[in-house]
């Protein structure tokens, strides 16, 4: 059974802190890993990672994939209260049909 | 840009009632999906469709049915609602799966069964 595990499940930090969110996966015929940010409504896309060791960046957010160790991290530097959200990790499997497995998410709370 | 549109946003059902959650996308995406998200949990796939006329079960299909008569629409039907179906439902769509395109989500439908 495909599995995606995120840690920690929740995190409280102060504005300006740097945080690292973890995602490990076990999926059949792994193709790519996606990160989403979910505030009160629908998840919004952050990154898609398909190759090991290549960092993707968007402003204060960055992410990297390690296909040998089967994990990914999402870094957020200089956190702001607007970063408060649930961050979801999902892994695509190319096992002959659609397979996108989500983790439970990490709830990040940034306090002033 | 409409993207993925879901209705209704909120609904309260009594046990045993039936209802349909509507989903429409205007991006000409072949792939459409229905997920449910329970509190503190990730998204679980209920049903998906790879094109008009083709649907398939996901991880948690029991108690639900879908149809895909057009590329744009992918309604989710709940028959004989049960309290275990209280959840937030997200419809999503994507261009395809194998080229790794991301999926786009609707705003969600909050359903309570009492």
Coordinates of N, CA and C in Angstrom, one line a residue:
Chain A
X1 N 0.8 -1.2 0.0 CA 0.0 0.0 0.0 C 0.9 1.3 0.0
X2 N 0.6 2.2 -0.9 CA 1.3 3.4 -1.0 C 1.1 4.3 0.3
X3 N 2.2 4.9 0.7 CA 2.1 5.6 2.0 C 3.0 6.9 1.9
X4 N 2.4 8.0 2.5 CA 3.1 9.3 2.6 C 3.0 9.7 4.1
X5 N 4.1 10.0 4.7 CA 4.1 10.4 6.1 C 4.8 11.7 6.3
X6 N 4.1 12.6 6.9 CA 4.6 14.0 7.1 C 4.9 14.2 8.6
X7 N 6.0 15.0 8.8 CA 6.3 15.3 10.2 C 6.9 16.7 10.3
X8 N 6.7 17.4 11.4 CA 5.8 17.1 12.4 C 4.3 17.3 12.0
X9 N 3.4 16.8 12.8 CA 2.0 17.0 12.4 C 1.5 18.5 12.7
X10 N 2.2 19.1 13.7 CA 1.9 20.5 13.9 C 3.1 21.2 14.5
X11 N 3.2 22.5 14.3 CA 4.4 23.2 14.6 C 3.9 24.7 14.9
X12 N 4.5 25.2 15.9 CA 4.2 26.6 16.3 C 5.5 27.3 16.3
X13 N 5.7 28.4 15.6 CA 6.9 29.2 15.5 C 6.6 30.7 15.6
X14 N 7.6 31.5 15.9 CA 7.5 32.9 15.9 C 7.8 33.5 14.5
X15 N 7.3 34.6 14.2 CA 7.6 35.3 13.0 C 9.1 35.5 12.9
X16 N 9.6 35.2 11.7 CA 11.1 35.4 11.5 C 11.8 34.1 11.6
X17 N 11.2 33.1 12.2 CA 11.9 31.8 12.3 C 12.0 31.1 11.0
X18 N 12.9 30.1 10.9 CA 13.0 29.3 9.7 C 12.4 27.9 10.1
X19 N 11.6 27.3 9.2 CA 11.0 26.0 9.5 C 11.3 25.0 8.4
X20 N 11.4 23.7 8.8 CA 11.6 22.6 7.9 C 10.5 21.6 8.1
X21 N 9.8 21.3 7.0 CA 8.7 20.3 7.1 C 9.2 19.1 6.3
X22 N 8.9 17.9 6.9 CA 9.4 16.7 6.3 C 8.3 15.8 5.7
X23 N 8.7 15.1 4.6 CA 7.8 14.2 4.0 C 8.5 13.0 3.5
X24 N 8.1 11.8 4.0 CA 8.7 10.6 3.5 C 7.6 9.8 2.7
X25 N 8.0 9.0 1.8 CA 7.1 8.3 0.9 C 7.5 6.9 0.6
X26 N 6.5 6.1 0.4 CA 6.7 4.8 -0.1 C 5.6 4.5 -1.1
X27 N 5.9 4.7 -2.4 CA 4.9 4.5 -3.5 C 5.5 3.6 -4.5
X28 N 4.6 2.9 -5.2 CA 5.0 2.0 -6.3 C 5.3 2.9 -7.5
X29 N 6.5 2.6 -8.1 CA 6.8 3.4 -9.4 C 6.7 4.9 -9.2
X30 N 7.4 5.4 -8.2 CA 7.3 6.8 -7.9 C 7.7 7.7 -9.1
X31 N 6.8 8.7 -9.3 CA 7.1 9.6 -10.5 C 7.4 11.0 -10.0
X32 N 6.7 11.6 -9.0 CA 6.9 12.9 -8.6 C 6.3 13.2 -7.3
X33 N 6.8 14.2 -6.6 CA 6.3 14.6 -5.3 C 5.8 16.1 -5.4
X34 N 4.6 16.3 -4.8 CA 4.0 17.6 -4.8 C 3.8 18.2 -3.4
X35 N 4.0 19.5 -3.3 CA 3.7 20.2 -2.1 C 2.6 21.2 -2.3
X36 N 1.6 21.2 -1.4 CA 0.5 22.1 -1.5 C 0.4 22.9 -0.1
X37 N -0.2 24.1 -0.2 CA -0.5 24.9 1.0 C -2.0 24.9 1.0
X38 N -2.6 24.6 2.2 CA -4.0 24.7 2.4 C -4.3 25.6 3.5
X39 N -5.0 26.7 3.2 CA -5.5 27.6 4.2 C -6.9 27.2 4.5
X40 N -7.9 28.0 4.5 CA -9.2 27.6 4.9 C -9.9 26.8 3.8
X41 N -9.5 26.9 2.6 CA -10.3 26.2 1.5 C -9.4 25.2 0.8
X42 N -9.4 25.4 -0.5 CA -8.7 24.4 -1.4 C -7.2 24.4 -1.3
X43 N -6.5 23.3 -1.4 CA -5.1 23.3 -1.5 C -4.6 24.1 -2.7
X44 N -3.5 24.8 -2.5 CA -2.9 25.5 -3.6 C -1.5 25.0 -3.9
X45 N -1.2 24.9 -5.1 CA 0.0 24.2 -5.5 C 1.3 25.1 -5.2
X46 N 2.3 24.4 -4.6 CA 3.6 25.1 -4.3 C 4.7 24.6 -5.3
X47 N 5.0 23.3 -5.2 CA 6.1 22.7 -5.9 C 5.8 21.3 -6.4
X48 N 6.4 21.0 -7.5 CA 6.5 19.6 -8.0 C 7.9 19.2 -8.2
X49 N 8.3 18.1 -7.6 CA 9.7 17.6 -7.6 C 9.8 16.3 -8.3
X50 N 10.6 16.1 -9.3 CA 10.8 14.9 -9.9 C 12.2 14.3 -9.9
X51 N 13.2 15.2 -9.7 CA 14.6 14.8 -9.7 C 15.2 15.1 -8.4
X52 N 16.1 14.1 -8.0 CA 16.8 14.3 -6.7 C 17.8 15.4 -6.7
X53 N 17.9 16.1 -5.6 CA 19.0 17.1 -5.4 C 18.8 18.4 -6.1
X54 N 17.7 18.6 -6.8 CA 17.5 19.9 -7.4 C 16.5 20.7 -6.6
X55 N 17.0 21.8 -6.1 CA 16.2 22.6 -5.2 C 15.2 23.5 -6.1
X56 N 14.0 23.5 -5.6 CA 13.0 24.4 -6.2 C 12.8 25.5 -5.3
X57 N 12.7 26.8 -5.8 CA 12.5 27.9 -4.9 C 11.4 28.8 -5.4
X58 N 10.7 29.4 -4.4 CA 9.7 30.4 -4.7 C 9.7 31.3 -3.6
X59 N 10.3 32.5 -3.7 CA 10.4 33.4 -2.6 C 11.1 32.9 -1.4
X60 N 10.4 32.8 -0.3 CA 11.0 32.3 1.0 C 10.8 30.8 1.1
X61 N 10.1 30.2 0.1 CA 9.9 28.8 0.2 C 10.9 28.0 -0.7
X62 N 11.3 26.9 -0.3 CA 12.2 26.0 -1.1 C 11.9 24.6 -0.8
X63 N 12.2 23.7 -1.7 CA 12.0 22.3 -1.5 C 13.0 21.5 -2.3
X64 N 13.3 20.3 -1.7 CA 14.2 19.4 -2.4 C 13.8 18.0 -2.2
X65 N 14.2 17.1 -3.1 CA 13.8 15.7 -3.1 C 15.0 14.8 -3.0
X66 N 14.9 13.8 -2.2 CA 16.0 12.8 -2.2 C 15.3 11.4 -2.5
X67 N 15.5 11.0 -3.8 CA 14.9 9.8 -4.2 C 15.5 8.5 -3.7
X68 N 16.8 8.6 -3.2 CA 17.4 7.5 -2.7 C 16.9 7.2 -1.3
X69 N 16.7 8.2 -0.5 CA 16.2 8.1 0.9 C 14.7 8.2 1.0
X70 N 14.1 8.5 -0.1 CA 12.6 8.6 -0.2 C 12.0 9.6 0.7
X71 N 12.5 10.9 0.6 CA 11.9 11.9 1.4 C 12.1 13.3 0.7
X72 N 11.4 14.2 1.1 CA 11.4 15.6 0.7 C 11.3 16.5 1.9
X73 N 11.9 17.7 1.7 CA 11.7 18.7 2.8 C 11.2 20.0 2.1
X74 N 10.4 20.7 2.9 CA 10.0 22.0 2.5 C 10.5 23.0 3.5
X75 N 11.3 24.0 3.1 CA 11.8 25.0 4.0 C 11.1 26.3 3.8
X76 N 10.8 27.0 4.9 CA 10.3 28.3 4.8 C 11.2 29.2 5.7
X77 N 11.8 30.2 5.1 CA 12.6 31.1 5.9 C 11.9 32.4 6.2
X78 N 12.3 33.1 7.3 CA 11.7 34.4 7.7 C 10.2 34.3 7.7
X79 N 9.7 33.3 8.4 CA 8.2 33.0 8.4 C 7.4 34.3 8.8
X80 N 6.2 34.3 8.2 CA 5.3 35.4 8.4 C 4.0 34.8 8.9
X81 N 3.1 35.6 9.5 CA 1.8 35.0 9.9 C 1.0 34.5 8.8
X82 N 1.2 35.1 7.6 CA 0.5 34.6 6.4 C 0.9 33.2 6.0
X83 N 2.0 32.7 6.5 CA 2.5 31.3 6.2 C 1.7 30.3 7.0
X84 N 0.9 30.7 8.0 CA 0.1 29.8 8.8 C -0.9 29.1 7.9
X85 N -0.8 27.7 7.9 CA -1.6 26.9 7.0 C -1.3 25.5 7.3
X86 N -2.0 24.6 6.6 CA -1.6 23.2 6.6 C -0.8 22.9 5.3
X87 N 0.3 22.3 5.4 CA 1.1 22.0 4.2 C 1.0 20.5 3.9
X88 N 0.6 20.2 2.7 CA 0.3 18.9 2.3 C 1.4 18.4 1.3
X89 N 1.8 17.2 1.5 CA 2.7 16.5 0.6 C 2.0 15.4 -0.1
X90 N 2.2 15.2 -1.3 CA 1.6 14.1 -2.1 C 2.5 13.5 -3.1
X91 N 2.5 12.2 -3.2 CA 3.4 11.5 -4.1 C 2.6 10.8 -5.2
X92 N 3.1 11.0 -6.4 CA 2.5 10.4 -7.6 C 3.2 9.1 -7.9
X93 N 2.3 8.1 -8.2 CA 2.8 6.8 -8.6 C 2.5 6.5 -10.0
X94 N 3.4 6.0 -10.8 CA 3.0 5.7 -12.2 C 2.7 4.2 -12.4
X95 N 2.0 3.7 -11.4 CA 1.8 2.2 -11.4 C 0.6 1.8 -12.4
X96 N 0.6 2.3 -13.6 CA -0.4 1.9 -14.5 C -1.7 2.6 -14.5
X97 N -2.0 3.3 -13.4 CA -3.2 4.1 -13.4 C -3.0 5.3 -12.4
X98 N -4.0 6.1 -12.3 CA -3.9 7.3 -11.4 C -3.6 6.9 -10.0
X99 N -2.6 7.4 -9.4 CA -2.3 7.2 -8.0 C -1.6 8.4 -7.4
X100 N -2.3 9.2 -6.6 CA -1.8 10.3 -5.9 C -2.1 10.1 -4.5
X101 N -1.1 9.9 -3.7 CA -1.3 9.6 -2.2 C -0.9 10.8 -1.4
X102 N -1.8 11.3 -0.6 CA -1.5 12.5 0.3 C -1.1 12.1 1.7
X103 N -0.2 12.8 2.3 CA 0.1 12.7 3.7 C -1.0 13.4 4.5
X104 N -0.9 13.3 5.8 CA -1.9 14.0 6.7 C -1.7 15.5 6.8
X105 N -0.6 16.0 6.4 CA -0.3 17.4 6.5 C 0.4 17.8 7.7
X106 N 1.1 18.9 7.6 CA 1.7 19.6 8.8 C 1.0 20.9 9.0
X107 N 0.4 21.1 10.2 CA -0.2 22.4 10.5 C 0.8 23.3 11.1
X108 N 1.1 24.4 10.4 CA 2.1 25.4 10.8 C 1.3 26.6 11.3
X109 N 1.7 27.0 12.5 CA 1.1 28.3 13.1 C 2.3 29.2 13.3
X110 N 2.2 30.4 12.8 CA 3.2 31.4 12.9 C 2.6 32.5 13.8
X111 N 3.2 32.8 15.0 CA 2.7 33.8 15.9 C 3.6 35.0 15.9
X112 N 3.0 36.2 16.0 CA 3.7 37.4 15.9 C 4.8 37.5 17.1
Chain B
X1 N -11.2 33.9 -14.3 CA -10.9 32.5 -14.5 C -11.7 31.6 -13.5
X2 N -12.6 30.8 -14.0 CA -13.4 30.0 -13.0 C -12.6 28.8 -12.5
X3 N -11.9 28.1 -13.3 CA -11.2 26.9 -12.8 C -12.1 25.8 -12.5
X4 N -12.0 25.3 -11.3 CA -12.9 24.2 -10.8 C -14.0 24.8 -9.9
X5 N -15.2 24.6 -10.2 CA -16.3 25.1 -9.4 C -17.1 24.0 -8.8
X6 N -17.3 24.1 -7.5 CA -18.1 23.1 -6.8 C -19.3 23.8 -6.2
X7 N -20.4 23.0 -6.2 CA -21.6 23.5 -5.4 C -22.3 22.2 -4.8
X8 N -23.0 22.4 -3.7 CA -23.0 23.6 -2.8 C -21.8 23.7 -2.0
X9 N -21.6 24.8 -1.3 CA -20.4 25.0 -0.4 C -20.7 24.4 0.9
X10 N -21.9 24.4 1.3 CA -22.3 23.8 2.6 C -23.6 23.1 2.5
X11 N -23.7 22.0 3.2 CA -25.0 21.3 3.2 C -25.1 20.4 4.4
X12 N -26.3 20.4 5.0 CA -26.6 19.5 6.1 C -27.6 18.5 5.6
X13 N -27.3 17.2 5.8 CA -28.2 16.1 5.3 C -28.7 15.3 6.5
X14 N -29.8 14.7 6.4 CA -30.3 13.8 7.4 C -29.8 12.4 7.0
X15 N -29.6 11.5 8.0 CA -29.3 10.1 7.7 C -30.3 9.5 6.7
X16 N -29.8 8.9 5.7 CA -30.6 8.2 4.7 C -31.0 9.1 3.5
X17 N -30.8 10.4 3.6 CA -31.1 11.2 2.5 C -30.0 11.1 1.4
X18 N -30.3 11.5 0.2 CA -29.4 11.5 -0.9 C -29.1 12.9 -1.4
X19 N -28.0 13.1 -2.0 CA -27.7 14.3 -2.7 C -26.6 14.2 -3.7
X20 N -26.5 15.2 -4.5 CA -25.4 15.3 -5.5 C -24.6 16.5 -5.3
X21 N -23.3 16.3 -5.2 CA -22.3 17.4 -5.3 C -21.9 17.7 -6.7
X22 N -22.1 18.9 -7.1 CA -21.8 19.3 -8.5 C -20.3 19.7 -8.6
X23 N -19.7 19.4 -9.7 CA -18.3 19.9 -10.0 C -18.2 20.2 -11.5
X24 N -17.7 21.3 -11.8 CA -17.5 21.7 -13.2 C -16.1 22.4 -13.4
X25 N -15.4 22.1 -14.5 CA -14.1 22.7 -14.8 C -14.2 23.3 -16.2
X26 N -13.5 24.4 -16.4 CA -13.5 25.0 -17.7 C -12.1 25.1 -18.3
X27 N -11.2 24.2 -17.9 CA -9.9 24.2 -18.4 C -9.6 23.1 -19.4
X28 N -10.7 22.4 -19.8 CA -10.6 21.3 -20.8 C -9.7 20.2 -20.3
X29 N -9.7 19.9 -19.0 CA -8.9 18.9 -18.4 C -9.6 17.5 -18.6
X30 N -8.8 16.5 -19.0 CA -9.3 15.2 -19.1 C -9.6 14.5 -17.8
X31 N -8.7 14.8 -16.8 CA -8.7 14.1 -15.6 C -9.5 14.9 -14.5
X32 N -10.4 14.2 -13.9 CA -11.1 14.8 -12.8 C -11.2 13.9 -11.6
X33 N -11.3 14.4 -10.4 CA -11.2 13.6 -9.2 C -12.2 14.2 -8.1
X34 N -12.5 13.3 -7.2 CA -13.2 13.6 -6.0 C -12.4 13.1 -4.8
X35 N -12.1 14.0 -3.9 CA -11.5 13.7 -2.7 C -12.4 14.0 -1.5
X36 N -12.1 13.4 -0.4 CA -12.7 13.8 0.9 C -11.6 14.0 1.9
X37 N -11.8 15.0 2.8 CA -10.8 15.3 3.8 C -11.5 15.4 5.1
X38 N -11.1 14.4 6.0 CA -11.6 14.4 7.3 C -10.7 15.2 8.2
X39 N -11.2 15.7 9.4 CA -10.4 16.6 10.2 C -9.1 15.9 10.6
X40 N -8.0 16.6 10.5 CA -6.7 16.1 10.8 C -6.1 15.1 9.9
X41 N -6.8 14.9 8.8 CA -6.3 13.8 7.8 C -6.0 14.5 6.5
X42 N -5.2 13.7 5.7 CA -4.9 14.1 4.3 C -6.1 13.9 3.5
X43 N -6.0 14.1 2.2 CA -7.1 13.9 1.2 C -7.1 12.4 0.8
X44 N -8.3 11.9 0.7 CA -8.4 10.5 0.3 C -9.3 10.5 -1.0
X45 N -8.8 9.7 -2.0 CA -9.5 9.7 -3.3 C -10.7 8.8 -3.3
X46 N -11.8 9.4 -3.7 CA -13.1 8.7 -3.7 C -13.3 8.0 -5.1
X47 N -13.3 8.8 -6.1 CA -13.5 8.4 -7.5 C -12.6 9.3 -8.4
X48 N -12.3 8.8 -9.6 CA -11.6 9.6 -10.5 C -12.1 9.3 -11.9
X49 N -11.8 10.1 -12.9 CA -12.2 9.9 -14.3 C -11.1 10.4 -15.2
X50 N -10.8 9.6 -16.2 CA -9.7 10.0 -17.1 C -10.3 10.6 -18.4
X51 N -11.6 10.7 -18.5 CA -12.2 11.3 -19.6 C -13.7 11.0 -19.6
X52 N -14.4 11.7 -20.5 CA -15.9 11.5 -20.6 C -16.2 10.1 -20.8
X53 N -17.2 9.6 -20.0 CA -17.6 8.2 -20.1 C -16.8 7.2 -19.3
X54 N -15.7 7.6 -18.7 CA -14.8 6.7 -18.0 C -14.6 7.1 -16.6
X55 N -15.0 6.2 -15.7 CA -14.7 6.5 -14.2 C -14.1 5.3 -13.6
X56 N -13.5 5.5 -12.4 CA -12.9 4.4 -11.7 C -12.9 4.7 -10.2
X57 N -12.9 3.7 -9.4 CA -12.9 3.9 -8.0 C -11.5 4.3 -7.5
X58 N -11.5 5.1 -6.4 CA -10.3 5.4 -5.7 C -10.1 4.6 -4.5
X59 N -9.6 5.2 -3.4 CA -9.3 4.5 -2.2 C -10.6 4.3 -1.3
X60 N -11.6 5.2 -1.3 CA -12.7 5.1 -0.4 C -14.0 5.4 -1.2
X61 N -14.4 4.5 -2.1 CA -15.6 4.7 -3.0 C -16.9 4.3 -2.4
X62 N -16.9 3.5 -1.3 CA -18.2 3.0 -0.8 C -19.1 4.1 -0.3
X63 N -20.4 4.0 -0.8 CA -21.4 5.0 -0.4 C -21.5 6.1 -1.4
X64 N -20.7 6.1 -2.5 CA -20.7 7.2 -3.5 C -20.8 6.6 -4.9
X65 N -21.3 7.5 -5.8 CA -21.3 7.1 -7.2 C -21.0 8.4 -8.0
X66 N -20.4 8.2 -9.2 CA -20.1 9.3 -10.0 C -20.5 9.0 -11.5
X67 N -20.5 10.0 -12.3 CA -20.8 9.9 -13.7 C -20.0 11.0 -14.4
X68 N -19.6 10.8 -15.6 CA -18.9 11.7 -16.4 C -19.4 11.7 -17.8
X69 N -20.5 12.5 -18.0 CA -21.1 12.5 -19.4 C -20.5 13.5 -20.3
X70 N -19.8 14.5 -19.7 CA -19.1 15.5 -20.5 C -17.7 15.7 -19.9
X71 N -16.8 16.4 -20.7 CA -15.5 16.7 -20.2 C -15.6 17.6 -19.0
X72 N -16.5 18.5 -19.0 CA -16.6 19.6 -18.0 C -17.1 19.2 -16.6
X73 N -18.0 18.2 -16.6 CA -18.8 18.0 -15.4 C -18.5 16.6 -14.8
X74 N -18.4 16.6 -13.4 CA -18.1 15.3 -12.7 C -18.9 15.3 -11.4
X75 N -20.2 15.0 -11.4 CA -20.9 15.1 -10.2 C -20.7 13.9 -9.3
X76 N -20.8 14.1 -8.0 CA -20.6 13.0 -7.0 C -21.9 12.8 -6.3
X77 N -22.4 11.6 -6.3 CA -23.7 11.3 -5.7 C -23.5 10.5 -4.4
X78 N -24.2 11.0 -3.4 CA -24.2 10.3 -2.1 C -25.6 9.6 -2.0
X79 N -25.6 8.3 -1.9 CA -26.9 7.6 -1.7 C -27.0 7.2 -0.2
X80 N -28.1 7.4 0.4 CA -28.3 6.9 1.8 C -27.2 7.5 2.7
X81 N -27.2 8.8 2.9 CA -26.1 9.4 3.6 C -26.0 8.9 5.1
X82 N -24.7 8.7 5.5 CA -24.4 8.2 6.8 C -23.5 9.2 7.5
X83 N -23.6 9.3 8.9 CA -22.7 10.2 9.6 C -21.2 10.1 9.2
X84 N -20.8 8.9 8.8 CA -19.4 8.7 8.5 C -19.0 9.5 7.2
X85 N -20.0 10.0 6.5 CA -19.8 10.8 5.3 C -19.7 12.3 5.6
X86 N -19.8 12.6 6.8 CA -19.5 14.0 7.2 C -18.1 14.3 6.9
X87 N -17.8 15.3 6.1 CA -16.5 15.6 5.6 C -16.4 16.8 4.8
X88 N -15.3 17.2 4.4 CA -15.1 18.2 3.3 C -14.8 17.5 2.0
X89 N -15.5 17.9 1.0 CA -15.3 17.2 -0.3 C -14.6 18.2 -1.3
X90 N -13.6 17.7 -1.9 CA -12.9 18.5 -2.9 C -13.0 17.9 -4.3
X91 N -13.4 18.6 -5.3 CA -13.3 18.2 -6.6 C -12.0 18.8 -7.2
X92 N -11.4 18.1 -8.1 CA -10.1 18.5 -8.7 C -10.0 18.1 -10.2
X93 N -9.2 18.7 -10.9 CA -8.9 18.3 -12.3 C -7.5 18.5 -12.7
X94 N -7.1 17.8 -13.7 CA -5.7 18.0 -14.2 C -5.7 17.7 -15.7
X95 N -4.6 18.2 -16.3 CA -4.5 17.9 -17.8 C -4.3 16.5 -18.0
X96 N -3.3 15.9 -17.4 CA -3.1 14.4 -17.4 C -2.2 14.0 -16.2
X97 N -2.0 12.8 -16.1 CA -1.2 12.3 -14.9 C 0.2 12.0 -15.3
X98 N 0.5 11.4 -16.4 CA 1.8 10.9 -16.7 C 2.9 11.9 -17.0
X99 N 2.5 13.1 -17.5 CA 3.5 14.2 -17.7 C 3.7 15.0 -16.4
X100 N 3.0 14.5 -15.3 CA 3.3 15.2 -14.0 C 2.7 16.5 -13.8
X101 N 1.6 16.9 -14.6 CA 1.0 18.1 -14.3 C 0.3 18.1 -13.0
X102 N 0.3 19.3 -12.4 CA -0.4 19.4 -11.1 C -1.9 19.3 -11.2
X103 N -2.6 19.1 -10.1 CA -4.0 19.1 -10.2 C -4.5 20.4 -9.5
X104 N -5.6 20.8 -10.0 CA -6.3 22.1 -9.5 C -7.5 21.7 -8.7
X105 N -7.7 22.3 -7.5 CA -8.8 22.0 -6.7 C -9.9 23.0 -6.7
X106 N -11.1 22.5 -6.5 CA -12.2 23.4 -6.2 C -12.1 23.9 -4.8
X107 N -13.1 24.8 -4.4 CA -13.1 25.5 -3.1 C -13.5 24.5 -2.0
X108 N -14.1 23.4 -2.3 CA -14.6 22.5 -1.3 C -16.1 22.6 -1.0
X109 N -16.6 21.5 -0.5 CA -18.0 21.4 -0.1 C -18.1 20.8 1.3
X110 N -18.6 21.6 2.2 CA -18.6 21.1 3.6 C -20.0 20.3 3.8
X111 N -19.9 19.0 4.1 CA -21.1 18.3 4.2 C -21.2 17.7 5.7
X112 N -22.4 17.9 6.3 CA -22.6 17.3 7.6 C -23.8 16.4 7.5
X113 N -23.7 15.2 8.0 CA -24.8 14.3 8.0 C -25.2 14.0 9.5
X114 N -26.5 14.3 9.8 CA -27.0 14.3 11.2 C -28.2 13.3 11.3

